Amino acid sequence: MSKYTIGIDLGGTTMTAGIVNENYEIVGKLTWATRLPRPAEDLEKALADLCRTVAQDNKVDFADIKYVGIGTPGSVNFTTGFVGFNTNFGYYDWNLGPDLEALLGWTCSGDALRREFIFADFPEAFAFMTRVAFAAEKLDHH
């Protein structure tokens, strides 16, 4: 079973989700219009739908998605995923991380949604962390 990561670039005009496999290969990406202005709750639902759709469009079982990271402008509390102010959207006191956590059924860890991994041993865990680092470097997103 492969493990995948989704990275989202959340901008004022578009939001793009890219999906990367455990071999650092970009499996696919999907871009939707952000369609501002709209309530934060509507945007959060769209982000959750974007995650599910990019997986489906690329024939990836959503259960195999192990991590979702979101980049958004503004002041973000990396411990809670709470956005104090989003400069492009005009949202104040936005619970982006916790709200997406609820929509996707995951947990929030800082500015990212998280799933738990269990590895057979330390070398397997370290190899996984290395693959994620190379994938981030390949995307110039470090």
PDB file of C-alpha atoms in Angstrom:
ATOM      1  CA  MET A   1       0.000   0.000   0.000  1.00  0.00           C
ATOM      2  CA  SER A   2       1.422   3.346  -1.036  1.00  0.00           C
ATOM      3  CA  LYS A   3       1.323   6.401   1.169  1.00  0.00           C
ATOM      4  CA  TYR A   4       0.581   9.838  -0.225  1.00  0.00           C
ATOM      5  CA  THR A   5       0.849  13.456   0.833  1.00  0.00           C
ATOM      6  CA  ILE A   6      -1.326  16.372  -0.284  1.00  0.00           C
ATOM      7  CA  GLY A   7       0.010  19.913  -0.300  1.00  0.00           C
ATOM      8  CA  ILE A   8      -2.360  22.839  -0.795  1.00  0.00           C
ATOM      9  CA  ASP A   9      -1.411  26.320  -1.951  1.00  0.00           C
ATOM     10  CA  LEU A  10      -4.329  28.449  -0.784  1.00  0.00           C
ATOM     11  CA  GLY A  11      -4.317  31.770  -2.596  1.00  0.00           C
ATOM     12  CA  GLY A  12      -6.748  34.591  -3.076  1.00  0.00           C
ATOM     13  CA  THR A  13      -7.528  33.603  -6.682  1.00  0.00           C
ATOM     14  CA  THR A  14      -6.936  29.856  -6.794  1.00  0.00           C
ATOM     15  CA  MET A  15      -6.304  26.908  -4.507  1.00  0.00           C
ATOM     16  CA  THR A  16      -4.139  24.114  -5.845  1.00  0.00           C
ATOM     17  CA  ALA A  17      -3.749  20.666  -4.336  1.00  0.00           C
ATOM     18  CA  GLY A  18      -0.843  18.483  -5.370  1.00  0.00           C
ATOM     19  CA  ILE A  19      -0.535  14.829  -4.454  1.00  0.00           C
ATOM     20  CA  VAL A  20       2.877  13.188  -4.019  1.00  0.00           C
ATOM     21  CA  ASN A  21       3.615   9.488  -3.587  1.00  0.00           C
ATOM     22  CA  GLU A  22       6.198   7.920  -1.291  1.00  0.00           C
ATOM     23  CA  ASN A  23       8.730   7.864  -4.144  1.00  0.00           C
ATOM     24  CA  TYR A  24       8.659  11.689  -4.343  1.00  0.00           C
ATOM     25  CA  GLU A  25       6.735  11.595  -7.593  1.00  0.00           C
ATOM     26  CA  ILE A  26       4.025  14.139  -8.211  1.00  0.00           C
ATOM     27  CA  VAL A  27       1.010  11.988  -8.971  1.00  0.00           C
ATOM     28  CA  GLY A  28      -1.220  14.870  -9.974  1.00  0.00           C
ATOM     29  CA  LYS A  29      -2.612  18.238  -9.095  1.00  0.00           C
ATOM     30  CA  LEU A  30      -5.896  20.036  -9.237  1.00  0.00           C
ATOM     31  CA  THR A  31      -6.647  23.758  -9.201  1.00  0.00           C
ATOM     32  CA  TRP A  32      -9.962  25.322  -8.308  1.00  0.00           C
ATOM     33  CA  ALA A  33     -10.990  28.964  -8.080  1.00  0.00           C
ATOM     34  CA  THR A  34     -11.014  30.202  -4.511  1.00  0.00           C
ATOM     35  CA  ARG A  35     -14.185  32.177  -5.307  1.00  0.00           C
ATOM     36  CA  LEU A  36     -13.855  34.960  -2.768  1.00  0.00           C
ATOM     37  CA  PRO A  37     -15.540  36.539  -1.004  1.00  0.00           C
ATOM     38  CA  ARG A  38     -17.360  33.768   0.789  1.00  0.00           C
ATOM     39  CA  PRO A  39     -17.727  32.568   4.368  1.00  0.00           C
ATOM     40  CA  ALA A  40     -14.750  30.741   5.846  1.00  0.00           C
ATOM     41  CA  GLU A  41     -16.919  27.663   6.471  1.00  0.00           C
ATOM     42  CA  ASP A  42     -17.706  27.384   2.747  1.00  0.00           C
ATOM     43  CA  LEU A  43     -14.020  27.672   1.872  1.00  0.00           C
ATOM     44  CA  GLU A  44     -13.132  24.984   4.417  1.00  0.00           C
ATOM     45  CA  LYS A  45     -15.664  22.608   2.858  1.00  0.00           C
ATOM     46  CA  ALA A  46     -14.212  23.381  -0.577  1.00  0.00           C
ATOM     47  CA  LEU A  47     -10.701  22.591   0.710  1.00  0.00           C
ATOM     48  CA  ALA A  48     -11.875  19.246   2.085  1.00  0.00           C
ATOM     49  CA  ASP A  49     -13.607  18.509  -1.234  1.00  0.00           C
ATOM     50  CA  LEU A  50     -10.447  19.515  -3.119  1.00  0.00           C
ATOM     51  CA  CYS A  51      -8.421  17.003  -1.091  1.00  0.00           C
ATOM     52  CA  ARG A  52     -10.872  14.200  -1.759  1.00  0.00           C
ATOM     53  CA  THR A  53     -11.223  15.093  -5.452  1.00  0.00           C
ATOM     54  CA  VAL A  54      -7.477  15.272  -6.209  1.00  0.00           C
ATOM     55  CA  ALA A  55      -7.138  11.823  -4.650  1.00  0.00           C
ATOM     56  CA  GLN A  56     -10.119  10.411  -6.557  1.00  0.00           C
ATOM     57  CA  ASP A  57      -9.070  11.952  -9.878  1.00  0.00           C
ATOM     58  CA  ASN A  58      -5.664  10.287  -9.495  1.00  0.00           C
ATOM     59  CA  LYS A  59      -7.106   6.935  -8.415  1.00  0.00           C
ATOM     60  CA  VAL A  60      -5.728   7.206  -4.888  1.00  0.00           C
ATOM     61  CA  ASP A  61      -7.779   5.823  -2.019  1.00  0.00           C
ATOM     62  CA  PHE A  62      -8.250   8.700   0.423  1.00  0.00           C
ATOM     63  CA  ALA A  63      -7.424   6.291   3.252  1.00  0.00           C
ATOM     64  CA  ASP A  64      -3.875   6.197   1.804  1.00  0.00           C
ATOM     65  CA  ILE A  65      -3.428   9.953   2.282  1.00  0.00           C
ATOM     66  CA  LYS A  66      -1.225  10.308   5.326  1.00  0.00           C
ATOM     67  CA  TYR A  67      -0.646  14.059   5.483  1.00  0.00           C
ATOM     68  CA  VAL A  68      -2.193  17.299   4.262  1.00  0.00           C
ATOM     69  CA  GLY A  69      -0.271  20.560   4.507  1.00  0.00           C
ATOM     70  CA  ILE A  70      -1.732  23.970   3.700  1.00  0.00           C
ATOM     71  CA  GLY A  71       0.141  27.155   2.868  1.00  0.00           C
ATOM     72  CA  THR A  72      -1.838  30.363   3.346  1.00  0.00           C
ATOM     73  CA  PRO A  73      -0.788  33.986   3.816  1.00  0.00           C
ATOM     74  CA  GLY A  74      -1.356  35.621   7.151  1.00  0.00           C
ATOM     75  CA  SER A  75      -0.536  35.070  10.782  1.00  0.00           C
ATOM     76  CA  VAL A  76      -0.824  31.371  11.587  1.00  0.00           C
ATOM     77  CA  ASN A  77      -0.315  29.807  14.990  1.00  0.00           C
ATOM     78  CA  PHE A  78       1.745  26.757  14.080  1.00  0.00           C
ATOM     79  CA  THR A  79       0.801  25.009  17.310  1.00  0.00           C
ATOM     80  CA  THR A  80      -2.967  25.193  16.877  1.00  0.00           C
ATOM     81  CA  GLY A  81      -3.547  25.783  13.143  1.00  0.00           C
ATOM     82  CA  PHE A  82      -5.436  28.942  14.121  1.00  0.00           C
ATOM     83  CA  VAL A  83      -5.189  31.824  11.630  1.00  0.00           C
ATOM     84  CA  GLY A  84      -5.292  35.156  13.452  1.00  0.00           C
ATOM     85  CA  PHE A  85      -5.686  37.116  10.235  1.00  0.00           C
ATOM     86  CA  ASN A  86      -5.565  35.988   6.611  1.00  0.00           C
ATOM     87  CA  THR A  87      -4.293  38.877   4.515  1.00  0.00           C
ATOM     88  CA  ASN A  88      -5.888  37.773   1.217  1.00  0.00           C
ATOM     89  CA  PHE A  89      -9.305  36.789   2.527  1.00  0.00           C
ATOM     90  CA  GLY A  90      -9.913  39.244   5.350  1.00  0.00           C
ATOM     91  CA  TYR A  91     -10.696  36.409   7.801  1.00  0.00           C
ATOM     92  CA  TYR A  92      -9.976  37.113  11.443  1.00  0.00           C
ATOM     93  CA  ASP A  93      -9.722  34.429  14.128  1.00  0.00           C
ATOM     94  CA  TRP A  94     -10.057  31.588  11.628  1.00  0.00           C
ATOM     95  CA  ASN A  95      -9.930  28.028  12.999  1.00  0.00           C
ATOM     96  CA  LEU A  96      -8.643  26.609   9.711  1.00  0.00           C
ATOM     97  CA  GLY A  97      -6.668  23.689  11.146  1.00  0.00           C
ATOM     98  CA  PRO A  98      -9.256  22.490  13.674  1.00  0.00           C
ATOM     99  CA  ASP A  99     -12.150  22.959  11.222  1.00  0.00           C
ATOM    100  CA  LEU A 100     -10.434  20.949   8.479  1.00  0.00           C
ATOM    101  CA  GLU A 101      -9.525  18.367  11.086  1.00  0.00           C
ATOM    102  CA  ALA A 102     -13.225  17.881  11.752  1.00  0.00           C
ATOM    103  CA  LEU A 103     -14.174  17.848   8.052  1.00  0.00           C
ATOM    104  CA  LEU A 104     -11.530  15.249   7.154  1.00  0.00           C
ATOM    105  CA  GLY A 105     -11.662  13.254  10.369  1.00  0.00           C
ATOM    106  CA  TRP A 106      -7.970  13.873  11.109  1.00  0.00           C
ATOM    107  CA  THR A 107      -6.048  15.640  13.852  1.00  0.00           C
ATOM    108  CA  CYS A 108      -4.432  19.061  13.660  1.00  0.00           C
ATOM    109  CA  SER A 109      -0.750  19.420  14.428  1.00  0.00           C
ATOM    110  CA  GLY A 110       0.425  22.970  14.040  1.00  0.00           C
ATOM    111  CA  ASP A 111      -0.234  24.294  10.564  1.00  0.00           C
ATOM    112  CA  ALA A 112      -0.873  20.862   9.077  1.00  0.00           C
ATOM    113  CA  LEU A 113      -3.387  18.079   9.280  1.00  0.00           C
ATOM    114  CA  ARG A 114      -1.896  14.892  10.561  1.00  0.00           C
ATOM    115  CA  ARG A 115      -2.336  11.162  10.417  1.00  0.00           C
ATOM    116  CA  GLU A 116      -0.465   8.719  12.582  1.00  0.00           C
ATOM    117  CA  PHE A 117       2.066   6.348  11.018  1.00  0.00           C
ATOM    118  CA  ILE A 118       3.280   3.175  12.614  1.00  0.00           C
ATOM    119  CA  PHE A 119       6.544   1.806  11.277  1.00  0.00           C
ATOM    120  CA  ALA A 120       8.159  -1.567  11.806  1.00  0.00           C
ATOM    121  CA  ASP A 121      11.382  -0.007  13.072  1.00  0.00           C
ATOM    122  CA  PHE A 122      13.454   3.163  13.259  1.00  0.00           C
ATOM    123  CA  PRO A 123      15.114   2.755   9.817  1.00  0.00           C
ATOM    124  CA  GLU A 124      11.699   2.489   8.141  1.00  0.00           C
ATOM    125  CA  ALA A 125      10.480   5.623   9.971  1.00  0.00           C
ATOM    126  CA  PHE A 126      13.643   7.550   9.130  1.00  0.00           C
ATOM    127  CA  ALA A 127      13.414   6.495   5.477  1.00  0.00           C
ATOM    128  CA  PHE A 128       9.864   7.845   5.347  1.00  0.00           C
ATOM    129  CA  MET A 129      10.919  11.199   6.841  1.00  0.00           C
ATOM    130  CA  THR A 130      13.707  11.389   4.267  1.00  0.00           C
ATOM    131  CA  ARG A 131      11.279  10.726   1.393  1.00  0.00           C
ATOM    132  CA  VAL A 132       9.011  13.522   2.632  1.00  0.00           C
ATOM    133  CA  ALA A 133      11.972  15.894   2.841  1.00  0.00           C
ATOM    134  CA  PHE A 134      13.011  15.095  -0.738  1.00  0.00           C
ATOM    135  CA  ALA A 135       9.430  15.529  -1.965  1.00  0.00           C
ATOM    136  CA  ALA A 136       9.253  18.950  -0.311  1.00  0.00           C
ATOM    137  CA  GLU A 137      12.605  19.910  -1.825  1.00  0.00           C
ATOM    138  CA  LYS A 138      11.477  18.768  -5.284  1.00  0.00           C
ATOM    139  CA  LEU A 139       8.436  21.011  -4.962  1.00  0.00           C
ATOM    140  CA  ASP A 140      10.664  23.863  -3.711  1.00  0.00           C
ATOM    141  CA  HIS A 141       8.403  23.958  -0.662  1.00  0.00           C
ATOM    142  CA  HIS A 142      10.657  23.848   2.378  1.00  0.00           C
TER     143      HIS A 142
END
